[in-house]
Short mmCIF file of C-alpha atoms in Angstrom, two decimals:
data_model
loop_
_atom_site.label_atom_id
_atom_site.label_comp_id
_atom_site.label_asym_id
_atom_site.label_seq_id
_atom_site.Cartn_x
_atom_site.Cartn_y
_atom_site.Cartn_z
CA MET A 66 -0.84 -6.97 -13.84
CA LEU A 67 2.02 -9.13 -12.50
CA ARG A 68 4.67 -10.58 -14.75
CA GLY A 69 7.57 -12.75 -13.63
CA MET A 70 6.14 -13.47 -10.19
CA ALA A 71 8.48 -15.28 -7.86
CA GLY A 72 8.03 -18.99 -7.39
CA THR A 73 8.65 -21.06 -4.29
CA ASP A 74 12.44 -20.77 -4.58
CA PRO A 75 13.39 -17.05 -4.48
CA ALA A 76 16.18 -15.81 -6.71
CA PRO A 77 19.28 -14.38 -4.98
CA VAL A 78 18.37 -10.91 -6.31
CA THR A 79 14.87 -9.83 -7.38
CA LEU A 80 13.85 -6.45 -8.75
CA VAL A 81 10.17 -5.51 -8.37
CA VAL A 82 9.37 -2.62 -10.73
CA GLY A 83 6.08 -0.71 -10.84
CA ASP A 84 4.11 1.93 -8.95
CA GLU A 85 0.90 -0.01 -8.33
CA GLU A 86 1.61 -0.06 -4.59
CA LEU A 87 -0.67 -2.86 -3.45
CA LEU A 88 0.54 -5.28 -6.12
CA ALA A 89 4.18 -4.32 -5.59
CA GLU A 90 3.85 -4.88 -1.85
CA ARG A 91 2.26 -8.27 -2.46
CA ALA A 92 5.04 -9.27 -4.84
CA VAL A 93 7.67 -8.36 -2.24
CA GLY A 94 5.67 -10.13 0.46
CA GLU A 95 5.45 -13.35 -1.52
CA ILE A 96 9.21 -13.42 -2.07
CA VAL A 97 9.87 -12.80 1.62
CA ALA A 98 7.35 -15.47 2.62
CA ALA A 99 8.99 -18.00 0.29
CA ALA A 100 12.43 -17.19 1.69
CA ARG A 101 11.21 -17.48 5.28
CA ALA A 102 9.43 -20.74 4.46
CA ALA A 103 12.71 -22.15 3.13
CA ASP A 104 14.53 -20.99 6.27
CA PRO A 105 12.35 -19.75 9.16
CA SER A 106 15.44 -18.63 11.06
CA ALA A 107 16.60 -16.27 8.30
CA GLU A 108 17.43 -12.78 9.57
CA MET A 109 15.14 -10.10 8.12
CA HIS A 110 16.27 -6.59 7.08
CA ASP A 111 13.58 -4.21 5.75
CA LEU A 112 15.00 -0.85 4.64
CA LEU A 113 14.00 2.35 2.84
CA GLY A 114 16.23 3.37 -0.07
CA GLY A 115 16.93 6.85 1.24
CA LYS A 116 18.21 5.45 4.55
CA VAL A 117 20.69 2.90 3.17
CA THR A 118 24.31 3.95 3.63
CA THR A 119 27.51 2.98 1.82
CA GLY A 120 28.80 -0.39 3.02
CA GLU A 121 25.55 -1.39 4.72
CA LEU A 122 24.61 -3.97 2.09
CA ALA A 123 28.02 -5.64 2.36
CA GLN A 124 27.53 -5.85 6.12
CA MET A 125 24.11 -7.49 5.83
CA THR A 126 25.13 -9.95 3.12
CA SER A 127 28.51 -11.00 4.51
CA PRO A 128 28.74 -14.71 5.47
CA SER A 129 27.85 -15.50 9.06
CA LEU A 130 30.03 -17.62 11.33
CA PHE A 131 26.92 -19.61 12.14
CA GLY A 132 25.80 -20.02 8.53
CA ASP A 133 22.64 -17.95 9.06
CA ARG A 134 20.72 -16.86 5.99
CA SER A 135 19.32 -13.35 5.55
CA VAL A 136 16.56 -11.61 3.65
CA VAL A 137 17.19 -7.99 2.65
CA VAL A 138 14.32 -5.86 1.32
CA ILE A 139 15.04 -2.34 0.05
CA ARG A 140 11.86 -0.39 -0.64
CA SER A 141 11.72 2.97 -2.50
CA ALA A 142 14.92 1.89 -4.23
CA HIS A 143 14.73 4.94 -6.49
CA ASP A 144 15.91 6.97 -3.46
CA LEU A 145 19.17 5.02 -3.06
CA PRO A 146 22.34 7.18 -3.16
CA LYS A 147 24.54 6.77 -6.24
CA ASP A 148 27.36 5.10 -4.30
CA VAL A 149 24.96 2.53 -2.87
CA ILE A 150 23.49 1.86 -6.33
CA THR A 151 27.01 1.11 -7.55
CA GLU A 152 27.49 -1.33 -4.65
CA ILE A 153 24.19 -3.09 -5.32
CA VAL A 154 24.84 -3.48 -9.04
CA ALA A 155 28.27 -4.96 -8.28
CA TYR A 156 26.72 -7.28 -5.69
CA ALA A 157 24.01 -8.43 -8.12
CA LYS A 158 26.73 -9.74 -10.45
CA GLN A 159 27.99 -12.12 -7.75
CA PRO A 160 25.30 -12.42 -5.07
CA SER A 161 25.72 -14.37 -1.86
CA ASP A 162 24.21 -17.85 -1.67
CA ASP A 163 23.04 -17.07 1.86
CA THR A 164 21.06 -13.92 1.07
CA VAL A 165 17.81 -13.10 -0.72
CA LEU A 166 17.87 -9.46 -1.85
CA VAL A 167 14.63 -7.80 -2.96
CA LEU A 168 14.62 -4.32 -4.53
CA ALA A 169 11.31 -2.46 -4.93
CA HIS A 170 11.46 0.39 -7.46
CA PRO A 171 8.39 2.38 -8.60
CA GLY A 172 9.70 2.84 -12.14
CA GLY A 173 10.41 6.15 -13.79
CA VAL A 174 13.65 7.99 -14.45
CA LYS A 175 14.86 8.43 -10.88
CA GLY A 176 17.19 5.60 -9.89
CA LYS A 177 17.10 4.15 -13.42
CA ALA A 178 20.79 3.25 -13.12
CA LEU A 179 19.81 0.71 -10.48
CA VAL A 180 17.11 -0.84 -12.66
CA ASP A 181 19.35 -1.06 -15.72
CA GLY A 182 22.34 -2.29 -13.71
CA VAL A 183 20.70 -5.14 -11.82
CA LYS A 184 18.80 -6.24 -14.92
CA LYS A 185 22.08 -6.45 -16.83
CA ALA A 186 23.61 -8.33 -13.89
CA GLY A 187 20.98 -11.04 -14.27
CA ALA A 188 18.58 -10.27 -11.43
CA LYS A 189 15.09 -11.70 -11.60
CA VAL A 190 12.60 -9.00 -12.63
CA ILE A 191 8.95 -8.76 -11.58
CA THR A 192 7.08 -6.10 -13.53
CA ILE A 193 3.98 -4.59 -11.96
CA SER A 194 1.73 -3.09 -14.62
CA LYS A 195 -0.51 -0.18 -13.68
CA VAL A 196 -4.19 -1.13 -13.54
CA THR A 197 -5.87 1.55 -15.67
CA LYS A 198 -8.62 -0.11 -17.69
CA ALA A 199 -12.09 -0.98 -16.45
CA GLY A 200 -11.69 -4.56 -17.66
CA GLU A 201 -8.45 -4.93 -15.68
CA ARG A 202 -10.13 -3.69 -12.51
CA LEU A 203 -12.96 -6.16 -13.02
CA GLU A 204 -10.41 -8.94 -13.41
CA PHE A 205 -8.68 -7.74 -10.24
CA VAL A 206 -11.96 -8.04 -8.30
CA LYS A 207 -12.56 -11.54 -9.64
CA ALA A 208 -8.98 -12.54 -8.80
CA GLU A 209 -9.39 -11.24 -5.24
CA PHE A 210 -12.35 -13.54 -4.69
CA ARG A 211 -10.45 -16.44 -6.22
CA ARG A 212 -7.65 -15.78 -3.70
CA ALA A 213 -10.29 -16.15 -0.99
CA GLY A 214 -11.60 -19.39 -2.52
CA ARG A 215 -14.83 -17.78 -3.74
CA LYS A 216 -16.48 -16.70 -6.98
CA VAL A 217 -18.24 -13.48 -7.93
CA SER A 218 -20.85 -12.93 -10.60
CA GLY A 219 -20.12 -10.45 -13.36
CA ASP A 220 -22.85 -8.03 -12.28
CA ALA A 221 -21.67 -8.26 -8.66
CA ALA A 222 -18.09 -7.43 -9.65
CA GLN A 223 -19.31 -4.40 -11.58
CA ALA A 224 -21.56 -3.34 -8.69
CA LEU A 225 -18.59 -3.51 -6.35
CA LEU A 226 -16.54 -1.29 -8.66
CA ASP A 227 -19.41 1.19 -8.86
CA ALA A 228 -19.77 1.26 -5.08
CA VAL A 229 -16.12 1.31 -4.01
CA GLY A 230 -14.28 3.06 -6.83
CA ASN A 231 -10.99 2.33 -8.57
CA ASP A 232 -8.49 2.25 -5.69
CA LEU A 233 -7.07 -1.28 -5.48
CA ARG A 234 -6.62 -1.17 -1.71
CA ASP A 235 -10.26 -0.26 -1.21
CA LEU A 236 -11.33 -2.95 -3.67
CA ALA A 237 -9.16 -5.57 -1.97
CA ALA A 238 -10.59 -4.63 1.44
CA ALA A 239 -14.14 -4.80 0.08
CA CYS A 240 -13.57 -8.22 -1.50
CA SER A 241 -12.01 -9.53 1.70
CA GLN A 242 -14.91 -8.28 3.81
CA LEU A 243 -17.55 -9.73 1.48
CA ALA A 244 -15.79 -13.08 1.30
CA PHE A 245 -15.55 -13.19 5.10
CA ASP A 246 -19.16 -12.20 5.80
CA THR A 247 -21.00 -13.90 2.93
CA GLU A 248 -21.71 -17.62 3.10
CA ASP A 249 -22.74 -18.16 -0.53
CA LYS A 250 -20.08 -19.75 -2.71
CA THR A 251 -20.68 -17.11 -5.38
CA ILE A 252 -20.92 -13.46 -4.34
CA SER A 253 -24.02 -11.87 -5.84
CA ALA A 254 -24.99 -8.31 -6.69
CA ALA A 255 -27.52 -8.46 -3.85
CA ALA A 256 -24.71 -9.15 -1.36
CA VAL A 257 -22.77 -6.18 -2.70
CA ALA A 258 -25.84 -3.96 -2.37
CA ARG A 259 -26.35 -5.01 1.27
CA TYR A 260 -22.85 -3.94 2.23
CA HIS A 261 -22.51 -0.80 0.16
CA LYS A 262 -25.88 0.90 0.09
CA GLY A 263 -25.55 4.57 0.85
CA ARG A 264 -21.94 4.78 -0.29
CA ALA A 265 -22.85 7.11 -3.11
CA GLU A 266 -24.08 9.65 -0.54
CA VAL A 267 -21.22 9.39 1.97
CA THR A 268 -18.00 7.66 0.94
CA GLY A 269 -14.93 6.77 2.91
CA PHE A 270 -13.14 9.45 0.91
CA ASN A 271 -15.53 12.12 2.28
CA VAL A 272 -14.76 10.95 5.81
CA ALA A 273 -11.01 10.90 5.15
CA ASP A 274 -11.00 14.39 3.62
CA SER A 275 -12.90 15.81 6.57
CA ALA A 276 -10.58 14.13 9.07
CA VAL A 277 -7.24 15.14 7.50
CA GLU A 278 -8.53 18.69 7.04
CA GLY A 279 -9.37 18.91 10.76
CA ARG A 280 -13.18 19.01 10.55
CA LEU A 281 -13.90 16.74 13.52
CA ALA A 282 -17.67 17.19 13.90
CA GLU A 283 -18.25 16.72 10.17
CA ALA A 284 -16.03 13.62 9.99
CA LEU A 285 -17.77 12.00 12.98
CA GLU A 286 -21.21 12.77 11.57
CA GLN A 287 -20.24 11.31 8.20
CA VAL A 288 -18.75 8.13 9.64
CA ARG A 289 -21.83 7.49 11.81
CA TRP A 290 -24.13 8.01 8.85
CA ALA A 291 -22.02 5.77 6.64
CA LEU A 292 -21.97 2.97 9.22
CA GLY A 293 -25.71 3.35 9.74
CA THR A 294 -26.40 2.90 6.04
CA GLY A 295 -24.28 -0.22 5.64
CA VAL A 296 -20.85 1.02 4.57
CA SER A 297 -18.25 -1.49 5.77
CA PRO A 298 -15.94 -0.30 8.59
CA VAL A 299 -13.06 -1.94 6.69
CA LEU A 300 -13.64 0.38 3.73
CA LEU A 301 -13.81 3.44 5.98
CA VAL A 302 -10.53 2.56 7.67
CA SER A 303 -8.98 1.89 4.26
CA ALA A 304 -10.04 5.35 3.06
CA LEU A 305 -8.52 6.99 6.16
CA ALA A 306 -5.28 5.06 5.56
CA ASN A 307 -5.21 6.10 1.91
CA GLY A 308 -5.71 9.75 2.86
CA LEU A 309 -2.80 9.66 5.29
CA ARG A 310 -0.57 7.74 2.86
CA SER A 311 -1.20 10.45 0.27
CA LEU A 312 -0.17 13.10 2.79
CA ALA A 313 3.01 11.16 3.57
CA LYS A 314 3.80 10.83 -0.16
CA VAL A 315 3.48 14.56 -0.77
CA ALA A 316 5.41 15.39 2.39
CA GLY A 317 8.28 13.18 1.22
CA ALA A 318 8.40 14.51 -2.35
CA PRO A 319 11.20 16.87 -3.45
CA ARG A 320 10.24 20.43 -2.54
CA ASN A 321 11.12 21.82 -5.97
CA LEU A 322 8.44 19.78 -7.75
CA ARG A 323 5.21 21.53 -8.70
CA GLY A 324 2.03 20.75 -10.61
CA PRO A 325 2.36 17.98 -13.24
CA GLN A 326 5.93 17.18 -12.17
CA LEU A 327 4.79 16.52 -8.60
CA ALA A 328 1.82 14.48 -9.81
CA GLY A 329 4.07 12.40 -12.08
CA GLN A 330 6.57 11.75 -9.29
CA LEU A 331 3.81 10.60 -6.92
CA GLY A 332 1.75 8.67 -9.47
CA MET A 333 -1.33 10.80 -8.74
CA PRO A 334 -3.63 12.76 -11.04
CA PRO A 335 -2.65 16.47 -10.95
CA TRP A 336 -5.92 17.48 -9.26
CA LYS A 337 -5.33 15.00 -6.45
CA ALA A 338 -1.71 16.05 -5.93
CA ASP A 339 -2.83 19.69 -5.66
CA ARG A 340 -5.58 18.80 -3.20
CA VAL A 341 -3.32 16.69 -1.00
CA LYS A 342 -0.71 19.43 -1.02
CA ARG A 343 -3.32 21.85 0.35
CA GLN A 344 -4.41 19.27 2.92
CA LEU A 345 -0.82 18.94 4.11
CA ASN A 346 -0.91 22.45 5.60
CA GLY A 347 -0.88 22.11 9.39
CA TRP A 348 0.66 18.64 9.38
CA GLY A 349 4.07 17.80 10.80
CA PRO A 350 6.01 14.51 10.68
CA GLU A 351 5.27 13.55 14.29
CA GLY A 352 1.56 14.23 13.96
CA LEU A 353 1.38 12.30 10.69
CA SER A 354 3.18 9.35 12.25
CA ARG A 355 0.78 9.37 15.21
CA ALA A 356 -2.26 9.50 12.91
CA ILE A 357 -0.99 6.61 10.75
CA GLN A 358 -0.44 4.50 13.87
CA ALA A 359 -3.97 5.26 15.08
CA VAL A 360 -5.44 4.09 11.77
CA ALA A 361 -3.30 0.92 11.86
CA THR A 362 -4.76 0.17 15.30
CA ALA A 363 -8.29 0.84 14.05
CA ASP A 364 -7.68 -1.45 11.07
CA GLU A 365 -6.79 -4.30 13.43
CA GLN A 366 -9.84 -3.62 15.59
CA VAL A 367 -12.40 -3.51 12.78
CA LYS A 368 -11.03 -6.78 11.41
CA GLY A 369 -11.76 -8.65 14.62
CA GLY A 370 -9.29 -7.31 17.16
CA GLY A 371 -11.85 -5.10 18.91
CA ALA A 372 -15.46 -5.39 20.01
CA ASP A 373 -16.76 -2.07 18.64
CA PRO A 374 -15.75 -1.04 15.08
CA ALA A 375 -17.70 2.23 15.37
CA TYR A 376 -15.75 3.27 18.47
CA ALA A 377 -12.46 2.27 16.81
CA LEU A 378 -13.25 4.47 13.80
CA GLU A 379 -14.37 7.44 15.86
CA HIS A 380 -11.29 7.21 18.08
CA ALA A 381 -9.01 7.06 15.02
CA ILE A 382 -10.70 10.15 13.55
CA GLN A 383 -10.29 12.03 16.85
CA VAL A 384 -6.57 11.16 16.91
CA ILE A 385 -6.15 12.22 13.27
CA VAL A 386 -7.74 15.61 13.90
CA SER A 387 -5.83 16.21 17.14
CA SER A 388 -2.57 15.26 15.40
CA ARG A 389 -3.05 17.71 12.56
CA THR A 390 -1.17 20.59 14.20
CA GLY A 391 1.98 18.44 14.19
CA ARG A 392 2.36 18.56 17.95
#
């Protein structure tokens, strides 16, 4: 899934390529953490490709009078303007010793000049492979428990996949929750069953769909039933976050894309892209931003920052529904 992962000494320029969002974010995070560990006082710049202007990179990477180091992360690098791509490729040929530059590109044709240019310039490349096979997802689950210092039996890993589904964020959240709440060194199928019974009847995705489509009573009823039958609050929050991220992706896609083209640009199955596009009706940028912030707050609360996970979830759902008009 990850090839060419950064070590403890980050390269001056690193290109992270791939559209498996969770793994790409982790790759970027590890590079940033290594850079900050080497110099805790390093100045951090975290930018979106579409917002970077001509000359901005030169400003952020120019030597400081005080010898300060900097870390520059450019996400969604496929959205960089052509002039900025030219600047970055030229910079990658002779990077500053005082800067760690990380470029995150989802792959694909858009912005390919950046990928080809920085590769040719000698940048370090981390390739994120899409997780598509059942065996790869099983290995992902096992690796998540290893990250937490635990083990999981083969039947438990499969049971978790059956209960949670294929989304890596949901799987990561489920593994984290089980590792936190289960004392046994090896996670068993029985432990998975305790936490995920009832998920086949009401899933986090049902709750998320009801919330983003404005069906408040239905969403609240579903979330209460799910919590009452053992579905983890972490998984429910993760599903809400995924639903809103999908809305944001579609909202930010070029307006001229339709059907398979839109699905390919977003890395979604066509049926999901069509569904999310319908769900986007009634949403505005301010309302979407407010809803995403509410879910981020709920995520913190269900992971220990609040006393009542059920209240945190219900409040987040109420904010999502009230934000849907874009007010």
